[in-house]
Amino acid sequence: VAAGPPSTGGGVLHMIFTGNPGTGKTTVARIVANLMRALGVIRRGHLVEADRSSLVAGYSGQTALKTKSVVQEALGGVLFVDEAYALVSGENDSFGKEALDTLMKEMEDHREDLVVIAAGYVAEMRALLAANPGLESRFPTTLHFADYSPVELMKIAERVLEPQKMKFGSGAKELLMSFFEAEVARHGPEHQGSNGRGVRNLLEAQIETPKSVNDLITISREDCEIACTHVKQ
């Protein structure tokens, strides 16, 4: 822009985000939308979230209209399609194929006023692109969101607690760290469960355990033991 050319029309900006749930894909999509608005690439910079239920109708002739309606809502911003691989659930899924075909056409027709981010698991997104050569050419950029390490999960836990003015009691942090290490080792790289989101759920389970008024702001080792046991079940 500083050199003279406009910021729009500089290439296809649609993206694919791959990774497990809870790894920050939706959060980063919102950041991308804000950045693109600040750069003048898109007009509004809002984020519209969609999935198969938002785009596919239950009867013939309505899927294209439903998909176009979602795209119209997203114009000037970013359309975030979560679990995009679920759009087409097999060779006989005519409704899903109609939604996908309509989406691809809308992406082309509004390429200077719309950014589409399709998100999902790595293997499933790879299969979707392999089955639709035209789709792959429309998404030149792929970003992979790796699972968090135990140390990163602990940092997330601390940030979740900070606004609530809560803290870890003696031995609680060490126990929670051991739990994160065991969970990461147990699940392995192909695990498709939650990640950062799981930390929040775990802490909510801890916070809900009974406490006296005096130690209301402290998460004890006993709280962690109860919550970790609950999560494993």
mmCIF file of C-alpha atoms in Angstrom:
data_model
loop_
_atom_site.group_PDB
_atom_site.id
_atom_site.type_symbol
_atom_site.label_atom_id
_atom_site.label_comp_id
_atom_site.label_asym_id
_atom_site.label_seq_id
_atom_site.Cartn_x
_atom_site.Cartn_y
_atom_site.Cartn_z
ATOM 1 C CA VAL A 1 0.000 0.000 0.000
ATOM 2 C CA ALA A 2 2.831 2.399 0.864
ATOM 3 C CA ALA A 3 4.378 1.717 -2.559
ATOM 4 C CA GLY A 4 1.188 2.669 -4.362
ATOM 5 C CA PRO A 5 -0.775 -0.450 -5.381
ATOM 6 C CA PRO A 6 -4.063 -1.101 -3.568
ATOM 7 C CA SER A 7 -4.104 -3.795 -0.894
ATOM 8 C CA THR A 8 -6.961 -5.666 -2.599
ATOM 9 C CA GLY A 9 -6.534 -7.864 -5.641
ATOM 10 C CA GLY A 10 -3.117 -9.066 -4.566
ATOM 11 C CA GLY A 11 -3.909 -12.762 -4.694
ATOM 12 C CA VAL A 12 -6.141 -15.395 -3.171
ATOM 13 C CA LEU A 13 -6.263 -15.058 0.604
ATOM 14 C CA HIS A 14 -8.411 -18.064 1.513
ATOM 15 C CA MET A 15 -6.788 -20.358 4.071
ATOM 16 C CA ILE A 16 -7.010 -23.790 5.641
ATOM 17 C CA PHE A 17 -6.435 -24.230 9.366
ATOM 18 C CA THR A 18 -5.690 -27.799 10.461
ATOM 19 C CA GLY A 19 -5.420 -29.130 13.988
ATOM 20 C CA ASN A 20 -7.292 -30.656 16.898
ATOM 21 C CA PRO A 21 -10.098 -28.860 18.753
ATOM 22 C CA GLY A 22 -8.993 -26.383 21.370
ATOM 23 C CA THR A 23 -5.739 -25.412 19.624
ATOM 24 C CA GLY A 24 -6.794 -21.825 18.836
ATOM 25 C CA LYS A 25 -8.058 -22.005 15.240
ATOM 26 C CA THR A 26 -11.173 -19.894 15.804
ATOM 27 C CA THR A 27 -9.298 -17.374 17.938
ATOM 28 C CA VAL A 28 -6.616 -16.913 15.277
ATOM 29 C CA ALA A 29 -9.304 -16.584 12.594
ATOM 30 C CA ARG A 30 -10.706 -13.591 14.510
ATOM 31 C CA ILE A 31 -7.226 -12.080 14.719
ATOM 32 C CA VAL A 32 -6.737 -12.587 10.973
ATOM 33 C CA ALA A 33 -10.041 -10.822 10.286
ATOM 34 C CA ASN A 34 -9.000 -7.829 12.405
ATOM 35 C CA LEU A 35 -5.580 -7.661 10.755
ATOM 36 C CA MET A 36 -7.050 -7.766 7.260
ATOM 37 C CA ARG A 37 -9.471 -4.992 8.117
ATOM 38 C CA ALA A 38 -6.601 -2.878 9.515
ATOM 39 C CA LEU A 39 -4.643 -3.454 6.301
ATOM 40 C CA GLY A 40 -7.608 -2.497 4.157
ATOM 41 C CA VAL A 41 -7.829 -5.936 2.559
ATOM 42 C CA ILE A 42 -11.450 -6.415 3.642
ATOM 43 C CA ARG A 43 -14.082 -3.777 4.376
ATOM 44 C CA ARG A 44 -15.575 -4.834 7.686
ATOM 45 C CA GLY A 45 -13.307 -7.386 9.323
ATOM 46 C CA HIS A 46 -16.072 -9.338 11.010
ATOM 47 C CA LEU A 47 -16.036 -13.110 11.413
ATOM 48 C CA VAL A 48 -18.984 -15.323 10.509
ATOM 49 C CA GLU A 49 -18.758 -18.868 11.849
ATOM 50 C CA ALA A 50 -20.435 -21.681 9.920
ATOM 51 C CA ASP A 51 -20.522 -25.470 9.727
ATOM 52 C CA ARG A 52 -22.439 -28.085 7.758
ATOM 53 C CA SER A 53 -25.718 -27.285 9.524
ATOM 54 C CA SER A 54 -25.347 -23.625 8.524
ATOM 55 C CA LEU A 55 -24.773 -24.372 4.846
ATOM 56 C CA VAL A 56 -26.682 -27.560 4.019
ATOM 57 C CA ALA A 57 -30.473 -27.702 3.891
ATOM 58 C CA GLY A 58 -32.532 -30.790 4.552
ATOM 59 C CA TYR A 59 -34.409 -30.801 1.270
ATOM 60 C CA SER A 60 -33.692 -30.328 -2.427
ATOM 61 C CA GLY A 61 -33.289 -26.872 -3.908
ATOM 62 C CA GLN A 62 -32.624 -25.019 -0.664
ATOM 63 C CA THR A 63 -28.959 -25.753 0.016
ATOM 64 C CA ALA A 64 -27.629 -23.279 -2.553
ATOM 65 C CA LEU A 65 -29.865 -20.537 -1.157
ATOM 66 C CA LYS A 66 -28.794 -21.313 2.397
ATOM 67 C CA THR A 67 -25.095 -21.253 1.490
ATOM 68 C CA LYS A 68 -25.435 -18.011 -0.457
ATOM 69 C CA SER A 69 -27.195 -16.415 2.498
ATOM 70 C CA VAL A 70 -24.284 -17.248 4.817
ATOM 71 C CA VAL A 71 -21.799 -15.902 2.269
ATOM 72 C CA GLN A 72 -23.763 -12.661 1.945
ATOM 73 C CA GLU A 73 -23.594 -12.242 5.706
ATOM 74 C CA ALA A 74 -19.818 -12.708 5.605
ATOM 75 C CA LEU A 75 -19.068 -10.318 2.723
ATOM 76 C CA GLY A 76 -16.503 -7.744 3.695
ATOM 77 C CA GLY A 77 -15.103 -10.092 6.311
ATOM 78 C CA VAL A 78 -14.050 -13.663 7.014
ATOM 79 C CA LEU A 79 -16.188 -16.783 6.708
ATOM 80 C CA PHE A 80 -14.860 -19.428 9.108
ATOM 81 C CA VAL A 81 -16.098 -22.900 8.159
ATOM 82 C CA ASP A 82 -15.442 -25.238 11.072
ATOM 83 C CA GLU A 83 -15.196 -28.988 10.496
ATOM 84 C CA ALA A 84 -15.234 -28.215 6.774
ATOM 85 C CA TYR A 85 -14.537 -31.859 5.914
ATOM 86 C CA ALA A 86 -18.075 -32.666 7.147
ATOM 87 C CA LEU A 87 -19.625 -30.667 4.306
ATOM 88 C CA VAL A 88 -19.492 -33.742 2.088
ATOM 89 C CA SER A 89 -20.132 -36.960 3.971
ATOM 90 C CA GLY A 90 -19.795 -39.451 1.126
ATOM 91 C CA GLU A 91 -20.254 -40.005 -2.580
ATOM 92 C CA ASN A 92 -24.040 -39.961 -2.275
ATOM 93 C CA ASP A 93 -24.241 -36.731 -0.297
ATOM 94 C CA SER A 94 -25.811 -34.560 -3.013
ATOM 95 C CA PHE A 95 -26.782 -31.811 -0.562
ATOM 96 C CA GLY A 96 -23.233 -31.542 0.751
ATOM 97 C CA LYS A 97 -21.787 -31.428 -2.748
ATOM 98 C CA GLU A 98 -24.238 -28.708 -3.675
ATOM 99 C CA ALA A 99 -23.153 -26.660 -0.651
ATOM 100 C CA LEU A 100 -19.484 -27.114 -1.520
ATOM 101 C CA ASP A 101 -19.991 -26.251 -5.207
ATOM 102 C CA THR A 102 -21.990 -23.161 -4.254
ATOM 103 C CA LEU A 103 -19.366 -22.077 -1.759
ATOM 104 C CA MET A 104 -16.570 -22.408 -4.318
ATOM 105 C CA LYS A 105 -18.495 -20.337 -6.841
ATOM 106 C CA GLU A 106 -19.247 -17.654 -4.251
ATOM 107 C CA MET A 107 -15.574 -17.558 -3.269
ATOM 108 C CA GLU A 108 -14.677 -16.882 -6.883
ATOM 109 C CA ASP A 109 -17.438 -14.324 -7.459
ATOM 110 C CA HIS A 110 -16.509 -12.380 -4.312
ATOM 111 C CA ARG A 111 -12.776 -13.019 -4.200
ATOM 112 C CA GLU A 112 -11.994 -9.340 -3.518
ATOM 113 C CA ASP A 113 -14.555 -8.996 -0.731
ATOM 114 C CA LEU A 114 -14.422 -12.291 1.125
ATOM 115 C CA VAL A 115 -11.840 -14.459 2.857
ATOM 116 C CA VAL A 116 -12.804 -18.046 3.640
ATOM 117 C CA ILE A 117 -10.980 -20.047 6.303
ATOM 118 C CA ALA A 118 -11.800 -23.767 6.308
ATOM 119 C CA ALA A 119 -10.828 -25.614 9.472
ATOM 120 C CA GLY A 120 -10.681 -29.213 10.626
ATOM 121 C CA TYR A 121 -8.602 -32.258 11.530
ATOM 122 C CA VAL A 122 -5.447 -32.795 9.470
ATOM 123 C CA ALA A 123 -6.299 -36.150 7.866
ATOM 124 C CA GLU A 124 -9.925 -35.276 7.161
ATOM 125 C CA MET A 125 -9.029 -31.938 5.548
ATOM 126 C CA ARG A 126 -6.373 -33.635 3.438
ATOM 127 C CA ALA A 127 -8.973 -36.136 2.214
ATOM 128 C CA LEU A 128 -11.454 -33.353 1.411
ATOM 129 C CA LEU A 129 -8.911 -31.510 -0.726
ATOM 130 C CA ALA A 130 -7.819 -34.699 -2.463
ATOM 131 C CA ALA A 131 -11.418 -35.438 -3.437
ATOM 132 C CA ASN A 132 -11.986 -31.912 -4.752
ATOM 133 C CA PRO A 133 -9.093 -30.652 -6.931
ATOM 134 C CA GLY A 134 -10.882 -27.368 -7.574
ATOM 135 C CA LEU A 135 -11.128 -26.750 -3.861
ATOM 136 C CA GLU A 136 -7.411 -27.177 -3.236
ATOM 137 C CA SER A 137 -6.518 -24.523 -5.810
ATOM 138 C CA ARG A 138 -8.710 -22.011 -3.985
ATOM 139 C CA PHE A 139 -6.868 -22.428 -0.678
ATOM 140 C CA PRO A 140 -3.189 -21.641 -1.316
ATOM 141 C CA THR A 141 -2.309 -21.229 2.351
ATOM 142 C CA THR A 142 -2.456 -23.945 5.015
ATOM 143 C CA LEU A 143 -1.604 -23.325 8.670
ATOM 144 C CA HIS A 144 -1.242 -26.230 11.078
ATOM 145 C CA PHE A 145 -2.125 -25.716 14.738
ATOM 146 C CA ALA A 146 -0.051 -28.127 16.787
ATOM 147 C CA ASP A 147 -1.238 -29.468 20.125
ATOM 148 C CA TYR A 148 0.021 -27.605 23.180
ATOM 149 C CA SER A 149 2.850 -29.033 25.242
ATOM 150 C CA PRO A 150 2.379 -29.661 28.994
ATOM 151 C CA VAL A 151 4.274 -26.441 29.751
ATOM 152 C CA GLU A 152 2.004 -24.470 27.410
ATOM 153 C CA LEU A 153 -1.092 -26.070 28.955
ATOM 154 C CA MET A 154 0.092 -24.927 32.374
ATOM 155 C CA LYS A 155 0.533 -21.378 31.073
ATOM 156 C CA ILE A 156 -3.020 -21.509 29.745
ATOM 157 C CA ALA A 157 -4.237 -22.667 33.144
ATOM 158 C CA GLU A 158 -2.488 -19.760 34.862
ATOM 159 C CA ARG A 159 -4.003 -17.271 32.417
ATOM 160 C CA VAL A 160 -7.469 -18.707 32.956
ATOM 161 C CA LEU A 161 -7.133 -18.276 36.719
ATOM 162 C CA GLU A 162 -5.560 -14.818 36.683
ATOM 163 C CA PRO A 163 -8.705 -12.746 35.870
ATOM 164 C CA GLN A 164 -10.532 -14.600 38.643
ATOM 165 C CA LYS A 165 -7.842 -13.648 41.182
ATOM 166 C CA MET A 166 -7.297 -17.340 41.916
ATOM 167 C CA LYS A 167 -4.044 -19.124 42.650
ATOM 168 C CA PHE A 168 -2.584 -22.603 43.118
ATOM 169 C CA GLY A 169 -2.035 -23.884 46.617
ATOM 170 C CA SER A 170 0.870 -26.003 47.817
ATOM 171 C CA GLY A 171 1.461 -29.012 45.538
ATOM 172 C CA ALA A 172 -1.494 -28.216 43.249
ATOM 173 C CA LYS A 173 0.543 -26.834 40.357
ATOM 174 C CA GLU A 174 2.936 -29.791 40.424
ATOM 175 C CA LEU A 175 0.058 -32.270 40.423
ATOM 176 C CA LEU A 176 -1.640 -30.504 37.523
ATOM 177 C CA MET A 177 1.603 -30.453 35.550
ATOM 178 C CA SER A 178 1.991 -34.200 36.065
ATOM 179 C CA PHE A 179 -1.569 -34.676 34.868
ATOM 180 C CA PHE A 180 -0.899 -32.682 31.677
ATOM 181 C CA GLU A 181 2.274 -34.671 30.982
ATOM 182 C CA ALA A 182 0.441 -37.956 31.448
ATOM 183 C CA GLU A 183 -2.474 -36.875 29.241
ATOM 184 C CA VAL A 184 -0.203 -35.720 26.403
ATOM 185 C CA ALA A 185 1.799 -38.967 26.583
ATOM 186 C CA ARG A 186 -1.346 -41.094 26.724
ATOM 187 C CA HIS A 187 -3.111 -39.474 23.801
ATOM 188 C CA GLY A 188 -0.203 -39.314 21.372
ATOM 189 C CA PRO A 189 0.076 -37.200 18.197
ATOM 190 C CA GLU A 190 -3.055 -38.618 16.534
ATOM 191 C CA HIS A 191 -5.381 -37.711 19.410
ATOM 192 C CA GLN A 192 -8.429 -35.730 18.309
ATOM 193 C CA GLY A 193 -9.681 -34.473 21.659
ATOM 194 C CA SER A 194 -9.781 -30.955 23.045
ATOM 195 C CA ASN A 195 -6.614 -29.181 24.089
ATOM 196 C CA GLY A 196 -6.591 -25.647 25.444
ATOM 197 C CA ARG A 197 -10.347 -25.958 25.854
ATOM 198 C CA GLY A 198 -9.788 -29.029 27.998
ATOM 199 C CA VAL A 199 -7.701 -26.954 30.421
ATOM 200 C CA ARG A 200 -10.599 -24.563 30.933
ATOM 201 C CA ASN A 201 -13.009 -27.428 31.515
ATOM 202 C CA LEU A 202 -10.617 -28.989 34.011
ATOM 203 C CA LEU A 203 -10.265 -25.777 35.986
ATOM 204 C CA GLU A 204 -14.016 -25.241 36.009
ATOM 205 C CA ALA A 205 -14.380 -28.691 37.526
ATOM 206 C CA GLN A 206 -11.905 -27.675 40.219
ATOM 207 C CA ILE A 207 -13.516 -24.323 40.911
ATOM 208 C CA GLU A 208 -16.903 -25.956 41.418
ATOM 209 C CA THR A 209 -15.636 -28.193 44.238
ATOM 210 C CA PRO A 210 -16.744 -27.069 47.746
ATOM 211 C CA LYS A 211 -14.509 -24.546 49.524
ATOM 212 C CA SER A 212 -14.692 -22.501 52.685
ATOM 213 C CA VAL A 213 -14.799 -18.718 52.434
ATOM 214 C CA ASN A 214 -11.178 -18.432 53.582
ATOM 215 C CA ASP A 215 -9.697 -20.573 50.809
ATOM 216 C CA LEU A 216 -12.182 -19.650 48.093
ATOM 217 C CA ILE A 217 -9.461 -18.153 45.877
ATOM 218 C CA THR A 218 -7.042 -21.048 46.297
ATOM 219 C CA ILE A 219 -7.030 -24.220 44.212
ATOM 220 C CA SER A 220 -5.598 -26.903 46.455
ATOM 221 C CA ARG A 221 -3.849 -30.152 45.634
ATOM 222 C CA GLU A 222 -7.008 -31.988 46.738
ATOM 223 C CA ASP A 223 -9.086 -29.927 44.300
ATOM 224 C CA CYS A 224 -6.722 -30.911 41.481
ATOM 225 C CA GLU A 225 -6.917 -34.590 42.407
ATOM 226 C CA ILE A 226 -10.730 -34.522 42.369
ATOM 227 C CA ALA A 227 -10.892 -32.641 39.065
ATOM 228 C CA CYS A 228 -8.283 -34.800 37.319
ATOM 229 C CA THR A 229 -10.123 -37.941 38.396
ATOM 230 C CA HIS A 230 -13.371 -36.479 37.109
ATOM 231 C CA VAL A 231 -11.829 -35.630 33.709
ATOM 232 C CA LYS A 232 -10.370 -39.146 33.311
ATOM 233 C CA GLN A 233 -13.834 -40.625 33.886
#
